[in-house]
Every structure is written in C-alpha cells, then in structure tokens.
XYZ file of C-alpha atoms in Angstrom:
165
model
C -3.711 135.854 57.382
C -2.895 132.182 57.597
C -1.588 131.163 61.008
C 0.876 128.331 61.399
C -0.579 125.088 62.715
C 2.102 124.864 65.425
C 0.868 127.957 67.286
C -2.071 128.225 69.646
C -4.868 130.701 68.898
C -3.695 133.005 71.705
C -0.103 132.920 70.413
C -1.314 133.932 66.951
C -3.280 136.881 68.395
C -0.208 137.958 70.377
C 2.006 137.743 67.291
C -0.434 139.876 65.294
C -0.408 142.554 68.021
C 3.409 142.415 68.159
C 3.548 142.941 64.399
C 1.155 145.898 64.595
C 3.315 147.489 67.321
C 6.535 147.034 65.343
C 5.035 148.153 62.023
C 4.118 151.532 63.502
C 7.817 152.256 64.108
C 8.555 151.326 60.482
C 6.048 153.905 59.279
C 7.403 156.476 61.726
C 11.024 155.974 60.619
C 10.188 156.074 56.896
C 11.749 159.068 55.121
C 9.642 161.371 52.963
C 10.861 159.955 49.623
C 10.127 156.356 50.617
C 6.684 157.336 51.912
C 5.950 159.148 48.644
C 7.103 156.120 46.620
C 4.687 153.883 48.527
C 1.860 156.370 48.079
C 2.507 156.698 44.339
C 2.725 152.906 44.003
C -0.638 152.509 45.702
C -2.195 155.164 43.464
C -0.777 153.453 40.349
C -2.183 150.153 41.557
C -5.640 151.701 41.942
C -5.440 153.298 38.476
C -4.346 150.149 36.601
C -6.475 149.129 33.666
C -8.474 145.922 33.966
C -6.680 142.861 32.601
C -9.813 141.464 31.021
C -13.445 142.207 30.365
C -14.334 139.577 32.959
C -12.332 141.442 35.641
C -14.026 144.746 34.749
C -17.458 143.124 34.725
C -16.828 141.523 38.132
C -15.777 144.878 39.556
C -18.916 146.592 38.287
C -21.180 143.775 39.481
C -19.634 144.034 42.953
C -20.635 147.690 43.052
C -24.185 146.787 42.006
C -24.580 143.809 44.362
C -23.285 145.753 47.359
C -25.482 148.728 46.497
C -22.684 151.316 46.264
C -22.988 152.133 42.538
C -19.665 153.989 42.645
C -18.077 152.734 39.438
C -15.313 155.321 39.679
C -14.240 154.482 43.247
C -10.653 153.525 42.390
C -10.018 156.845 40.652
C -11.557 158.747 43.574
C -9.445 156.782 46.067
C -6.275 157.473 44.070
C -7.155 161.169 44.049
C -7.716 161.131 47.836
C -4.271 159.606 48.366
C -2.768 162.989 47.424
C -4.073 164.439 50.687
C -2.758 161.703 53.008
C 0.340 162.952 54.759
C 2.593 160.745 56.831
C 1.293 162.513 59.954
C -2.317 161.728 59.032
C -1.382 158.100 58.354
C 0.323 157.734 61.742
C -2.619 159.390 63.498
C -5.087 157.007 61.801
C -2.809 154.026 62.498
C -2.636 154.926 66.191
C -6.393 155.389 66.383
C -7.494 152.245 64.518
C -4.690 149.654 64.405
C -2.018 150.220 67.023
C -2.622 147.980 70.077
C -1.070 150.647 72.336
C -1.529 154.359 72.471
C 1.609 156.441 71.701
C 2.377 156.831 75.420
C 2.743 153.043 75.766
C -0.465 152.417 77.704
C -2.832 149.639 76.670
C -5.389 151.034 74.246
C -9.115 150.453 74.538
C -9.685 149.595 70.889
C -12.425 147.366 69.593
C -11.533 144.304 67.622
C -13.143 141.028 66.828
C -11.013 137.896 66.950
C -12.177 134.516 65.721
C -10.046 131.699 67.051
C -10.220 128.331 65.362
C -8.786 125.830 67.791
C -7.406 122.613 66.378
C -8.541 119.194 67.464
C -5.053 117.686 67.545
C -2.676 117.273 70.434
C -0.126 119.799 71.627
C -0.121 123.598 71.580
C -2.512 123.914 68.629
C -5.381 122.670 70.776
C -4.628 124.887 73.787
C -7.815 126.570 74.910
C -10.176 124.051 73.350
C -13.145 123.625 75.702
C -14.527 120.272 76.727
C -18.146 120.257 75.571
C -20.654 117.963 77.197
C -23.908 119.712 76.281
C -24.023 121.196 72.773
C -27.430 122.812 73.334
C -25.995 124.762 76.246
C -23.180 125.955 73.952
C -25.716 127.241 71.425
C -27.642 129.023 74.170
C -24.407 130.546 75.517
C -23.472 131.798 72.035
C -26.940 133.335 71.623
C -26.577 135.081 74.995
C -23.120 136.421 74.104
C -24.396 137.771 70.779
C -27.344 139.456 72.507
C -25.008 141.036 75.083
C -22.728 142.275 72.301
C -25.622 143.856 70.406
C -26.875 145.473 73.610
C -23.391 146.851 74.325
C -23.335 148.573 70.916
C -26.951 149.708 71.327
C -28.119 147.451 68.468
C -26.160 149.485 65.902
C -26.387 147.610 62.604
C -23.278 148.627 60.577
C -25.065 148.437 57.263
C -27.110 145.386 56.415
C -26.427 143.317 59.519
C -29.468 143.246 61.776
C -30.322 141.532 65.024
C -33.705 140.172 65.956
C -34.059 140.619 69.715
C -37.015 138.169 69.780
C-alpha cells in the first residue's frame, strides 16, 4: 500500500479501516456466480505455468531458503480453494480483517501499524515528535519492544526471537 503524501499517518490508518469495513459489504452482497468466478480466477492464477526457468527457480529457492520445502504449495492451495464457501470467507474476514465485529462494536483485533511521518510542513508531518535526546528514544523503543514481547508471553512466531538480556 502506498499512501498519498498529502495525508497524515493517522488519516491513512483511518482510510484503511474504512476500506476494510466497506469491502466486507461487497463480499456479503456478492452473488454466488460472481463469488465462484473470483474463486476460479484465483485457482487459475495459482495453477499458471511459470513464465521462465528463472521464475521457477526463484520459487523453488524461496521454499528452500524459508525452510518450507513444499514445492507443490500452489497446487495444494488451489485444491483447498474448492472448500472455501462464501460463509467461511465472511467468517474469516470478520475474525481477522474487519475492524468491527458484525454487531457494529469495536473489535479487539491485533494489528501492527508502522507510521512513517514526513519531515515537511503541513498535514503530512502531523504527529511527528520533537526529539531532543536520541538515546532516550532508543531506550524507549527498547522498553516498548520488551513490553510487547512480555504481553505475548515471548511467543516467537517462527524465527523471530527476543533476547530478554
């Protein structure tokens, strides 16, 4: 996602949430034939042949580097798409992406937002802190990271680890 330079970081986050809210209604109002067309299109996309040997090699090396070794993943994913009903999609969307629960209440979902705040004048720099002591900023960031890891009980999510010192 590439935000426009004329919007503040908070405005961009709000616009993303607004899009996620409105997109749910698009999925909900989609008729069965349109849903099936999208599902078939996605499956065809996953089953496309590689355009070159370089593309195929890169795909296989990605599997090796990331330690998955599932060279047939695209075919398996396309096969799994057969079992995804519109109801299952909406349920997953509400659970993982929708900023609000179906009853309209704010949802307690987890998300991580990185805001890059411009150094120019006007709304793009809204929220930019005034920093007088850069060492204190580094210490504050370290403390926030430690608190985050403690809040998730030092769960690692794969290869990411945290040294508690």
